[in-house]
């Protein structure tokens, strides 16, 4: 499955730099390949250069856990702005706002029990607190 991490809300250079840091964590520290999603200018002529999200290709269920761990570490490192992570499945939203390990494990167990086709639709959204 492809896992999408997207920012919800107004994007600015600070958010974009924070997302680039998350991309670096996921690629360099955890070994995943990502594709950055860049925001288009209003006119649609050129990229603005602001990153709004990441796509991580071919993520297995264990990879989801690793990405969530990386995202939680990233969340704790962003001291200037605070972010909330929300995990979206077909009909549920699980919010991680500095959640402890037990809560993360509980959410991952729920995700693990979902049918494969539902797991294919999981997305992580990042928003400001």
CSV table of N, CA, C and O in Angstrom, one decimal:
chain,number,residue,atom,x,y,z
A,1,UNK,N,0.8,-1.2,0.0
A,1,UNK,CA,0.0,0.0,0.0
A,1,UNK,C,0.9,1.2,0.0
A,1,UNK,O,2.0,1.2,0.4
A,2,UNK,N,0.3,2.3,-0.5
A,2,UNK,CA,1.0,3.6,-0.4
A,2,UNK,C,0.4,4.3,0.8
A,2,UNK,O,-0.8,4.4,1.0
A,3,UNK,N,1.3,4.9,1.6
A,3,UNK,CA,0.9,5.7,2.7
A,3,UNK,C,1.1,7.2,2.4
A,3,UNK,O,2.1,7.6,2.0
A,4,UNK,N,0.0,7.9,2.7
A,4,UNK,CA,0.1,9.4,2.4
A,4,UNK,C,0.1,10.1,3.7
A,4,UNK,O,-0.7,9.9,4.6
A,5,UNK,N,1.0,11.1,3.8
A,5,UNK,CA,1.1,12.0,4.9
A,5,UNK,C,0.8,13.4,4.3
A,5,UNK,O,1.6,13.8,3.5
A,6,UNK,N,-0.2,14.0,4.7
A,6,UNK,CA,-0.6,15.3,4.2
A,6,UNK,C,-0.8,16.4,5.3
A,6,UNK,O,-1.2,16.0,6.4
A,7,UNK,N,-0.5,17.6,4.9
A,7,UNK,CA,-0.8,18.7,5.9
A,7,UNK,C,-2.2,19.3,5.6
A,7,UNK,O,-2.5,19.5,4.5
A,8,UNK,N,-2.9,19.5,6.7
A,8,UNK,CA,-4.3,20.1,6.6
A,8,UNK,C,-4.2,21.5,7.0
A,8,UNK,O,-3.7,21.8,8.2
A,9,UNK,N,-4.6,22.4,6.3
A,9,UNK,CA,-4.5,23.8,6.7
A,9,UNK,C,-3.6,24.6,5.8
A,9,UNK,O,-3.2,24.2,4.7
A,10,UNK,N,-3.4,25.9,6.2
A,10,UNK,CA,-2.6,26.8,5.4
A,10,UNK,C,-1.1,26.4,5.5
A,10,UNK,O,-0.6,26.3,6.6
A,11,UNK,N,-0.5,26.2,4.4
A,11,UNK,CA,0.9,25.9,4.3
A,11,UNK,C,1.8,27.1,4.2
A,11,UNK,O,1.4,28.1,3.5
A,12,UNK,N,2.9,27.2,5.0
A,12,UNK,CA,3.8,28.3,4.9
A,12,UNK,C,5.2,27.7,4.9
A,12,UNK,O,5.4,26.4,4.9
A,13,UNK,N,6.2,28.5,4.8
A,13,UNK,CA,7.6,28.0,4.7
A,13,UNK,C,8.0,27.2,5.9
A,13,UNK,O,8.7,26.2,5.8
A,14,UNK,N,7.5,27.6,7.1
A,14,UNK,CA,7.9,26.9,8.3
A,14,UNK,C,7.3,25.5,8.3
A,14,UNK,O,8.0,24.5,8.6
A,15,UNK,N,6.0,25.4,7.9
A,15,UNK,CA,5.4,24.1,7.8
A,15,UNK,C,6.1,23.2,6.8
A,15,UNK,O,6.5,22.0,7.0
A,16,UNK,N,6.5,23.8,5.7
A,16,UNK,CA,7.1,23.1,4.6
A,16,UNK,C,8.5,22.6,5.1
A,16,UNK,O,8.9,21.4,4.8
A,17,UNK,N,9.3,23.4,5.8
A,17,UNK,CA,10.6,23.0,6.3
A,17,UNK,C,10.4,21.9,7.4
A,17,UNK,O,11.2,20.9,7.4
A,18,UNK,N,9.3,22.0,8.2
A,18,UNK,CA,9.1,20.9,9.2
A,18,UNK,C,8.8,19.6,8.4
A,18,UNK,O,9.2,18.5,8.8
A,19,UNK,N,8.0,19.6,7.4
A,19,UNK,CA,7.7,18.4,6.6
A,19,UNK,C,8.9,17.9,5.9
A,19,UNK,O,9.0,16.7,5.8
A,20,UNK,N,9.8,18.7,5.4
A,20,UNK,CA,11.0,18.3,4.8
A,20,UNK,C,11.9,17.5,5.9
A,20,UNK,O,12.5,16.5,5.6
A,21,UNK,N,11.8,18.0,7.1
A,21,UNK,CA,12.5,17.3,8.2
A,21,UNK,C,11.9,16.0,8.4
A,21,UNK,O,12.6,15.0,8.6
A,22,UNK,N,10.6,15.9,8.4
A,22,UNK,CA,9.9,14.6,8.6
A,22,UNK,C,10.3,13.6,7.4
A,22,UNK,O,10.6,12.5,7.6
A,23,UNK,N,10.4,14.2,6.2
A,23,UNK,CA,10.8,13.4,5.1
A,23,UNK,C,12.2,12.8,5.3
A,23,UNK,O,12.5,11.7,5.0
A,24,UNK,N,13.1,13.7,5.8
A,24,UNK,CA,14.5,13.3,6.1
A,24,UNK,C,14.5,12.1,7.1
A,24,UNK,O,15.3,11.2,6.9
A,25,UNK,N,13.7,12.3,8.2
A,25,UNK,CA,13.7,11.2,9.2
A,25,UNK,C,13.2,9.9,8.5
A,25,UNK,O,13.8,8.8,8.8
A,26,UNK,N,12.2,9.9,7.8
A,26,UNK,CA,11.6,8.7,7.2
A,26,UNK,C,12.5,8.1,6.2
A,26,UNK,O,12.7,6.9,6.2
A,27,UNK,N,13.2,8.9,5.4
A,27,UNK,CA,14.1,8.3,4.4
A,27,UNK,C,15.5,8.0,5.0
A,27,UNK,O,16.0,6.8,4.7
A,28,UNK,N,16.1,8.9,5.7
A,28,UNK,CA,17.5,8.6,6.2
A,28,UNK,C,17.5,7.7,7.4
A,28,UNK,O,18.3,6.8,7.4
A,29,UNK,N,16.7,7.9,8.4
A,29,UNK,CA,16.7,7.2,9.6
A,29,UNK,C,15.9,5.9,9.5
A,29,UNK,O,16.2,4.9,10.3
A,30,UNK,N,14.9,5.8,8.7
A,30,UNK,CA,14.1,4.6,8.7
A,30,UNK,C,14.1,3.9,7.3
A,30,UNK,O,13.5,2.8,7.2
A,31,UNK,N,14.8,4.4,6.3
A,31,UNK,CA,15.0,3.7,5.1
A,31,UNK,C,13.9,3.6,4.1
A,31,UNK,O,13.9,2.7,3.2
A,32,UNK,N,12.8,4.4,4.2
A,32,UNK,CA,11.7,4.3,3.3
A,32,UNK,C,12.0,5.3,2.1
A,32,UNK,O,12.7,6.3,2.2
A,33,UNK,N,11.5,5.0,0.9
A,33,UNK,CA,11.5,5.9,-0.2
A,33,UNK,C,10.2,6.7,-0.2
A,33,UNK,O,9.1,6.2,0.0
A,34,UNK,N,10.4,8.0,-0.4
A,34,UNK,CA,9.2,8.9,-0.4
A,34,UNK,C,9.2,9.7,-1.6
A,34,UNK,O,10.2,9.8,-2.4
A,35,UNK,N,8.0,10.3,-1.9
A,35,UNK,CA,7.8,11.2,-3.0
A,35,UNK,C,7.2,12.5,-2.3
A,35,UNK,O,6.2,12.4,-1.6
A,36,UNK,N,7.8,13.6,-2.5
A,36,UNK,CA,7.3,14.8,-1.9
A,36,UNK,C,6.2,15.4,-2.8
A,36,UNK,O,6.3,15.3,-4.0
A,37,UNK,N,5.2,15.9,-2.1
A,37,UNK,CA,4.1,16.6,-2.8
A,37,UNK,C,4.3,18.1,-2.6
A,37,UNK,O,4.3,18.6,-1.5
A,38,UNK,N,4.4,18.8,-3.7
A,38,UNK,CA,4.7,20.2,-3.7
A,38,UNK,C,3.4,21.0,-4.1
A,38,UNK,O,2.7,20.6,-5.0
A,39,UNK,N,3.2,22.1,-3.3
A,39,UNK,CA,2.0,22.9,-3.6
A,39,UNK,C,2.2,23.7,-4.9
A,39,UNK,O,3.3,24.3,-5.1
A,40,UNK,N,1.2,23.8,-5.7
A,40,UNK,CA,1.2,24.6,-6.9
A,40,UNK,C,0.9,26.0,-6.6
A,40,UNK,O,0.1,26.3,-5.7
A,41,UNK,N,1.5,26.9,-7.4
A,41,UNK,CA,1.1,28.3,-7.3
A,41,UNK,C,-0.4,28.5,-7.6
A,41,UNK,O,-1.0,27.6,-8.3
A,42,UNK,N,-1.0,29.6,-7.2
A,42,UNK,CA,-2.4,29.8,-7.5
A,42,UNK,C,-2.6,29.8,-9.0
A,42,UNK,O,-3.6,29.4,-9.5
A,43,UNK,N,-1.7,30.4,-9.8
A,43,UNK,CA,-1.8,30.5,-11.2
A,43,UNK,C,-1.6,29.1,-11.9
A,43,UNK,O,-1.9,29.0,-13.1
A,44,UNK,N,-1.0,28.2,-11.2
A,44,UNK,CA,-0.7,26.8,-11.7
A,44,UNK,C,0.4,26.8,-12.6
A,44,UNK,O,0.7,25.7,-13.2
A,45,UNK,N,1.2,27.9,-12.8
A,45,UNK,CA,2.3,27.9,-13.7
A,45,UNK,C,3.6,27.2,-13.2
A,45,UNK,O,4.2,26.4,-13.9
A,46,UNK,N,3.9,27.4,-11.9
A,46,UNK,CA,5.2,26.8,-11.4
A,46,UNK,C,4.9,26.3,-10.0
A,46,UNK,O,3.9,26.8,-9.3
A,47,UNK,N,5.7,25.4,-9.5
A,47,UNK,CA,5.7,25.0,-8.1
A,47,UNK,C,6.1,26.1,-7.2
A,47,UNK,O,7.0,26.9,-7.5
A,48,UNK,N,5.4,26.3,-6.1
A,48,UNK,CA,5.8,27.3,-5.1
A,48,UNK,C,7.0,26.8,-4.3
A,48,UNK,O,7.6,27.6,-3.6
A,49,UNK,N,7.3,25.5,-4.4
A,49,UNK,CA,8.4,25.0,-3.6
A,49,UNK,C,8.0,24.6,-2.2
A,49,UNK,O,8.8,24.2,-1.4
A,50,UNK,N,6.8,24.8,-1.8
A,50,UNK,CA,6.3,24.4,-0.4
A,50,UNK,C,5.8,23.0,-0.4
A,50,UNK,O,4.9,22.6,-1.2
A,51,UNK,N,6.4,22.2,0.4
A,51,UNK,CA,6.0,20.8,0.5
A,51,UNK,C,4.7,20.7,1.4
A,51,UNK,O,4.6,21.3,2.4
A,52,UNK,N,3.7,20.0,0.9
A,52,UNK,CA,2.5,19.8,1.6
A,52,UNK,C,2.2,18.4,2.0
A,52,UNK,O,1.3,18.1,2.8
A,53,UNK,N,3.0,17.4,1.5
A,53,UNK,CA,2.8,16.1,1.9
A,53,UNK,C,3.9,15.1,1.4
A,53,UNK,O,4.7,15.5,0.6
A,54,UNK,N,3.8,13.9,1.8
A,54,UNK,CA,4.7,12.8,1.4
A,54,UNK,C,3.9,11.6,1.0
A,54,UNK,O,2.8,11.3,1.5
A,55,UNK,N,4.3,10.9,0.0
A,55,UNK,CA,3.8,9.6,-0.3
A,55,UNK,C,4.9,8.6,-0.1
A,55,UNK,O,6.0,8.7,-0.6
A,56,UNK,N,4.6,7.5,0.7
A,56,UNK,CA,5.6,6.5,0.9
A,56,UNK,C,5.0,5.2,0.2
A,56,UNK,O,4.0,4.7,0.6
A,57,UNK,N,5.8,4.7,-0.8
A,57,UNK,CA,5.3,3.6,-1.6
A,57,UNK,C,5.6,2.3,-1.0
A,57,UNK,O,6.6,2.1,-0.3
A,58,UNK,N,4.7,1.4,-1.2
A,58,UNK,CA,4.9,0.0,-0.8
A,58,UNK,C,5.0,-0.3,0.7
A,58,UNK,O,5.9,-1.0,1.1
A,59,UNK,N,4.2,0.4,1.5
A,59,UNK,CA,4.4,0.2,3.0
A,59,UNK,C,3.5,-0.9,3.5
A,59,UNK,O,2.3,-1.0,3.2
A,60,UNK,N,4.1,-1.9,4.1
A,60,UNK,CA,3.4,-3.0,4.8
A,60,UNK,C,2.9,-2.5,6.1
A,60,UNK,O,3.3,-1.4,6.6
A,61,UNK,N,2.1,-3.3,6.8
A,61,UNK,CA,1.6,-3.0,8.1
A,61,UNK,C,2.7,-2.6,9.1
A,61,UNK,O,2.6,-1.6,9.8
A,62,UNK,N,3.8,-3.4,9.1
A,62,UNK,CA,4.8,-3.1,10.0
A,62,UNK,C,5.5,-1.7,9.7
A,62,UNK,O,6.0,-1.0,10.5
A,63,UNK,N,5.5,-1.4,8.4
A,63,UNK,CA,6.0,-0.1,8.0
A,63,UNK,C,5.1,1.0,8.5
A,63,UNK,O,5.6,2.1,8.8
A,64,UNK,N,3.8,0.8,8.5
A,64,UNK,CA,2.9,1.9,9.1
A,64,UNK,C,3.3,2.2,10.5
A,64,UNK,O,3.4,3.4,10.9
A,65,UNK,N,3.6,1.2,11.3
A,65,UNK,CA,4.0,1.4,12.7
A,65,UNK,C,5.3,2.2,12.7
A,65,UNK,O,5.5,3.1,13.5
A,66,UNK,N,6.3,1.9,11.8
A,66,UNK,CA,7.5,2.6,11.8
A,66,UNK,C,7.3,4.0,11.4
A,66,UNK,O,7.9,4.9,12.0
A,67,UNK,N,6.5,4.3,10.4
A,67,UNK,CA,6.2,5.7,10.0
A,67,UNK,C,5.5,6.4,11.1
A,67,UNK,O,5.9,7.6,11.3
A,68,UNK,N,4.6,5.8,11.8
A,68,UNK,CA,3.9,6.5,12.9
A,68,UNK,C,4.9,6.8,14.0
A,68,UNK,O,4.9,7.9,14.6
A,69,UNK,N,5.8,5.9,14.3
A,69,UNK,CA,6.9,6.2,15.3
A,69,UNK,C,7.8,7.3,14.8
A,69,UNK,O,8.1,8.2,15.6
A,70,UNK,N,8.1,7.4,13.6
A,70,UNK,CA,9.0,8.5,13.0
A,70,UNK,C,8.2,9.8,13.1
A,70,UNK,O,8.7,10.8,13.5
A,71,UNK,N,6.9,9.8,12.8
A,71,UNK,CA,6.1,11.0,12.8
A,71,UNK,C,5.9,11.5,14.2
A,71,UNK,O,5.9,12.7,14.5
A,72,UNK,N,5.8,10.5,15.2
A,72,UNK,CA,5.6,11.0,16.6
A,72,UNK,C,6.9,11.6,17.1
A,72,UNK,O,6.9,12.6,17.8
A,73,UNK,N,8.1,11.0,16.7
A,73,UNK,CA,9.4,11.6,17.1
A,73,UNK,C,9.5,13.0,16.5
A,73,UNK,O,9.8,14.0,17.1
A,74,UNK,N,9.1,13.1,15.2
A,74,UNK,CA,9.1,14.4,14.5
A,74,UNK,C,8.2,15.4,15.2
A,74,UNK,O,8.6,16.5,15.5
A,75,UNK,N,7.0,15.0,15.6
A,75,UNK,CA,6.1,15.8,16.3
A,75,UNK,C,6.7,16.4,17.6
A,75,UNK,O,6.5,17.5,17.9
A,76,UNK,N,7.4,15.5,18.3
A,76,UNK,CA,8.0,16.0,19.6
A,76,UNK,C,9.2,16.9,19.3
A,76,UNK,O,9.5,17.7,20.2
A,77,UNK,N,9.8,16.9,18.1
A,77,UNK,CA,10.9,17.7,17.8
A,77,UNK,C,10.5,19.1,17.4
A,77,UNK,O,11.4,20.0,17.3
A,78,UNK,N,9.3,19.3,16.9
A,78,UNK,CA,8.8,20.6,16.3
A,78,UNK,C,8.4,21.5,17.5
A,78,UNK,O,7.2,21.5,17.9
A,79,UNK,N,9.3,22.2,18.1
A,79,UNK,CA,9.0,23.0,19.3
A,79,UNK,C,8.4,24.3,19.0
A,79,UNK,O,7.6,24.9,19.7
A,80,UNK,N,8.8,24.9,17.8
A,80,UNK,CA,8.2,26.2,17.5
A,80,UNK,C,6.7,26.2,17.2
A,80,UNK,O,6.0,27.1,17.5
A,81,UNK,N,6.3,25.2,16.5
A,81,UNK,CA,4.9,25.0,16.2
A,81,UNK,C,4.5,23.6,16.6
A,81,UNK,O,5.3,22.7,16.5
A,82,UNK,N,3.3,23.4,17.1
A,82,UNK,CA,2.9,22.1,17.5
A,82,UNK,C,1.9,21.5,16.5
A,82,UNK,O,1.1,22.2,15.9
A,83,UNK,N,2.1,20.2,16.3
A,83,UNK,CA,1.3,19.5,15.3
A,83,UNK,C,0.5,18.4,15.9
A,83,UNK,O,0.9,17.8,16.9
A,84,UNK,N,-0.6,18.1,15.3
A,84,UNK,CA,-1.4,16.9,15.7
A,84,UNK,C,-1.4,15.9,14.6
A,84,UNK,O,-1.5,16.3,13.4
A,85,UNK,N,-1.2,14.7,14.8
A,85,UNK,CA,-1.3,13.6,13.8
A,85,UNK,C,-2.6,12.9,13.9
A,85,UNK,O,-3.0,12.5,15.0
A,86,UNK,N,-3.3,12.8,12.8
A,86,UNK,CA,-4.5,12.1,12.7
A,86,UNK,C,-4.4,11.0,11.7
A,86,UNK,O,-3.9,11.2,10.6
A,87,UNK,N,-4.8,9.8,12.1
A,87,UNK,CA,-4.7,8.6,11.2
A,87,UNK,C,-6.1,8.3,10.7
A,87,UNK,O,-7.0,8.1,11.5
A,88,UNK,N,-6.3,8.4,9.4
A,88,UNK,CA,-7.7,8.3,8.8
A,88,UNK,C,-7.8,6.9,8.2
A,88,UNK,O,-6.9,6.5,7.4
A,89,UNK,N,-8.8,6.1,8.6
A,89,UNK,CA,-9.1,4.9,7.8
A,89,UNK,C,-10.5,5.2,7.3
A,89,UNK,O,-11.0,6.4,7.3
A,90,UNK,N,-11.2,4.2,6.7
A,90,UNK,CA,-12.4,4.5,6.0
A,90,UNK,C,-13.4,5.3,6.8
A,90,UNK,O,-14.0,6.3,6.3
A,91,UNK,N,-13.7,4.8,8.0
A,91,UNK,CA,-14.8,5.5,8.7
A,91,UNK,C,-14.3,6.0,10.1
A,91,UNK,O,-15.2,6.4,10.9
A,92,UNK,N,-13.1,5.9,10.4
A,92,UNK,CA,-12.6,6.2,11.8
A,92,UNK,C,-11.4,7.2,11.6
A,92,UNK,O,-10.7,7.2,10.7
A,93,UNK,N,-11.3,8.0,12.7
A,93,UNK,CA,-10.1,8.9,12.8
A,93,UNK,C,-9.5,8.7,14.2
A,93,UNK,O,-10.2,8.7,15.2
A,94,UNK,N,-8.2,8.4,14.2
A,94,UNK,CA,-7.5,8.2,15.4
A,94,UNK,C,-6.5,9.4,15.5
A,94,UNK,O,-5.6,9.6,14.7
A,95,UNK,N,-6.6,10.1,16.6
A,95,UNK,CA,-5.8,11.3,16.8
A,95,UNK,C,-4.6,11.0,17.8
A,95,UNK,O,-4.8,10.5,18.8
A,96,UNK,N,-3.4,11.4,17.4
A,96,UNK,CA,-2.2,11.3,18.2
A,96,UNK,C,-1.7,12.6,18.5
A,96,UNK,O,-1.1,13.3,17.7
A,97,UNK,N,-2.0,13.1,19.7
A,97,UNK,CA,-1.5,14.4,20.2
A,97,UNK,C,-0.6,14.1,21.4
A,97,UNK,O,-1.0,14.1,22.5
A,98,UNK,N,0.6,13.8,21.0
A,98,UNK,CA,1.6,13.4,22.0
A,98,UNK,C,1.2,12.1,22.8
A,98,UNK,O,1.3,12.1,24.0
A,99,UNK,N,0.6,11.2,22.0
A,99,UNK,CA,0.0,10.0,22.6
A,99,UNK,C,1.2,9.1,23.2
A,99,UNK,O,2.3,9.1,22.6
A,100,UNK,N,0.9,8.4,24.2
A,100,UNK,CA,1.9,7.5,24.8
A,100,UNK,C,2.0,6.2,23.9
A,100,UNK,O,1.2,5.9,23.0
A,101,UNK,N,3.0,5.4,24.2
A,101,UNK,CA,3.2,4.2,23.4
A,101,UNK,C,2.1,3.2,23.5
A,101,UNK,O,1.7,2.6,22.5
A,102,UNK,N,1.4,3.1,24.6
A,102,UNK,CA,0.3,2.2,24.8
A,102,UNK,C,-0.9,2.6,23.8
A,102,UNK,O,-1.5,1.7,23.2
A,103,UNK,N,-1.1,3.9,23.7
A,103,UNK,CA,-2.2,4.4,22.9
A,103,UNK,C,-1.9,4.1,21.4
A,103,UNK,O,-2.7,3.7,20.6
A,104,UNK,N,-0.6,4.3,21.0
A,104,UNK,CA,-0.2,4.0,19.7
A,104,UNK,C,-0.3,2.6,19.4
A,104,UNK,O,-0.9,2.2,18.3
A,105,UNK,N,0.1,1.7,20.3
A,105,UNK,CA,0.0,0.3,20.1
A,105,UNK,C,-1.5,-0.2,20.0
A,105,UNK,O,-1.8,-1.0,19.1
A,106,UNK,N,-2.4,0.5,20.7
A,106,UNK,CA,-3.8,0.1,20.7
A,106,UNK,C,-4.4,0.5,19.3
A,106,UNK,O,-5.1,-0.3,18.7
A,107,UNK,N,-4.0,1.7,18.8
A,107,UNK,CA,-4.4,2.1,17.4
A,107,UNK,C,-3.9,1.2,16.4
A,107,UNK,O,-4.6,0.8,15.4
A,108,UNK,N,-2.6,0.8,16.5
A,108,UNK,CA,-2.0,-0.1,15.5
A,108,UNK,C,-2.7,-1.5,15.5
A,108,UNK,O,-2.9,-2.1,14.5
A,109,UNK,N,-3.1,-2.0,16.7
A,109,UNK,CA,-3.8,-3.2,16.8
A,109,UNK,C,-5.2,-3.1,16.1
A,109,UNK,O,-5.6,-4.1,15.4
A,110,UNK,N,-5.8,-2.0,16.2
A,110,UNK,CA,-7.1,-1.8,15.6
A,110,UNK,C,-6.9,-1.8,14.0
A,110,UNK,O,-7.6,-2.5,13.3
A,111,UNK,N,-5.9,-1.1,13.6
A,111,UNK,CA,-5.6,-1.0,12.2
A,111,UNK,C,-5.2,-2.4,11.6
A,111,UNK,O,-5.7,-2.8,10.5
A,112,UNK,N,-4.5,-3.2,12.4
A,112,UNK,CA,-4.1,-4.6,12.0
A,112,UNK,C,-5.3,-5.5,11.8
A,112,UNK,O,-5.3,-6.4,11.0
A,113,UNK,N,-6.4,-5.2,12.5
A,113,UNK,CA,-7.6,-6.1,12.4
A,113,UNK,C,-8.5,-5.6,11.3
A,113,UNK,O,-9.4,-6.3,11.0
A,114,UNK,N,-8.2,-4.5,10.7
A,114,UNK,CA,-9.0,-4.1,9.6
A,114,UNK,C,-8.8,-4.9,8.3
A,114,UNK,O,-7.7,-5.5,8.1
A,115,UNK,N,-9.8,-5.1,7.5
A,115,UNK,CA,-9.6,-5.8,6.2
A,115,UNK,C,-8.5,-5.2,5.4
A,115,UNK,O,-8.3,-3.9,5.5
A,116,UNK,N,-7.9,-5.9,4.6
A,116,UNK,CA,-6.8,-5.4,3.8
A,116,UNK,C,-7.2,-4.3,2.9
A,116,UNK,O,-6.5,-3.3,2.8
A,117,UNK,N,-8.4,-4.3,2.3
A,117,UNK,CA,-8.8,-3.2,1.4
A,117,UNK,C,-9.0,-2.0,2.2
A,117,UNK,O,-8.9,-0.9,1.6
A,118,UNK,N,-9.4,-2.1,3.4
A,118,UNK,CA,-9.6,-0.9,4.3
A,118,UNK,C,-8.2,-0.3,4.6
A,118,UNK,O,-8.0,0.9,4.6
A,119,UNK,N,-7.3,-1.2,4.9
A,119,UNK,CA,-5.9,-0.7,5.3
A,119,UNK,C,-5.3,0.1,4.1
A,119,UNK,O,-4.5,0.9,4.3
A,120,UNK,N,-5.7,-0.3,2.9
A,120,UNK,CA,-5.1,0.4,1.7
A,120,UNK,C,-5.5,1.9,1.7
A,120,UNK,O,-4.9,2.6,1.0
A,121,UNK,N,-6.5,2.2,2.4
A,121,UNK,CA,-7.0,3.6,2.4
A,121,UNK,C,-6.5,4.5,3.5
A,121,UNK,O,-7.0,5.6,3.7
A,122,UNK,N,-5.6,4.0,4.3
A,122,UNK,CA,-5.1,4.7,5.5
A,122,UNK,C,-4.3,5.9,5.1
A,122,UNK,O,-3.5,5.8,4.1
A,123,UNK,N,-4.5,7.0,5.7
A,123,UNK,CA,-3.8,8.3,5.4
A,123,UNK,C,-3.5,8.9,6.8
A,123,UNK,O,-4.3,8.9,7.7
A,124,UNK,N,-2.3,9.6,6.8
A,124,UNK,CA,-2.0,10.4,8.0
A,124,UNK,C,-2.0,11.8,7.7
A,124,UNK,O,-1.5,12.2,6.7
A,125,UNK,N,-2.8,12.6,8.4
A,125,UNK,CA,-2.9,14.0,8.2
A,125,UNK,C,-2.3,14.8,9.4
A,125,UNK,O,-2.4,14.4,10.5
A,126,UNK,N,-1.6,15.8,9.0
A,126,UNK,CA,-0.9,16.6,10.0
A,126,UNK,C,-1.6,18.0,10.1
A,126,UNK,O,-1.9,18.5,9.0
A,127,UNK,N,-1.9,18.5,11.2
A,127,UNK,CA,-2.5,19.8,11.4
A,127,UNK,C,-1.9,20.5,12.5
A,127,UNK,O,-1.3,19.9,13.4
A,128,UNK,N,-2.0,21.8,12.5
A,128,UNK,CA,-1.5,22.6,13.6
A,128,UNK,C,-2.5,22.5,14.8
A,128,UNK,O,-3.7,22.4,14.7
A,129,UNK,N,-1.9,22.6,16.0
A,129,UNK,CA,-2.6,22.5,17.2
A,129,UNK,C,-3.4,23.8,17.4
A,129,UNK,O,-2.9,24.9,17.1
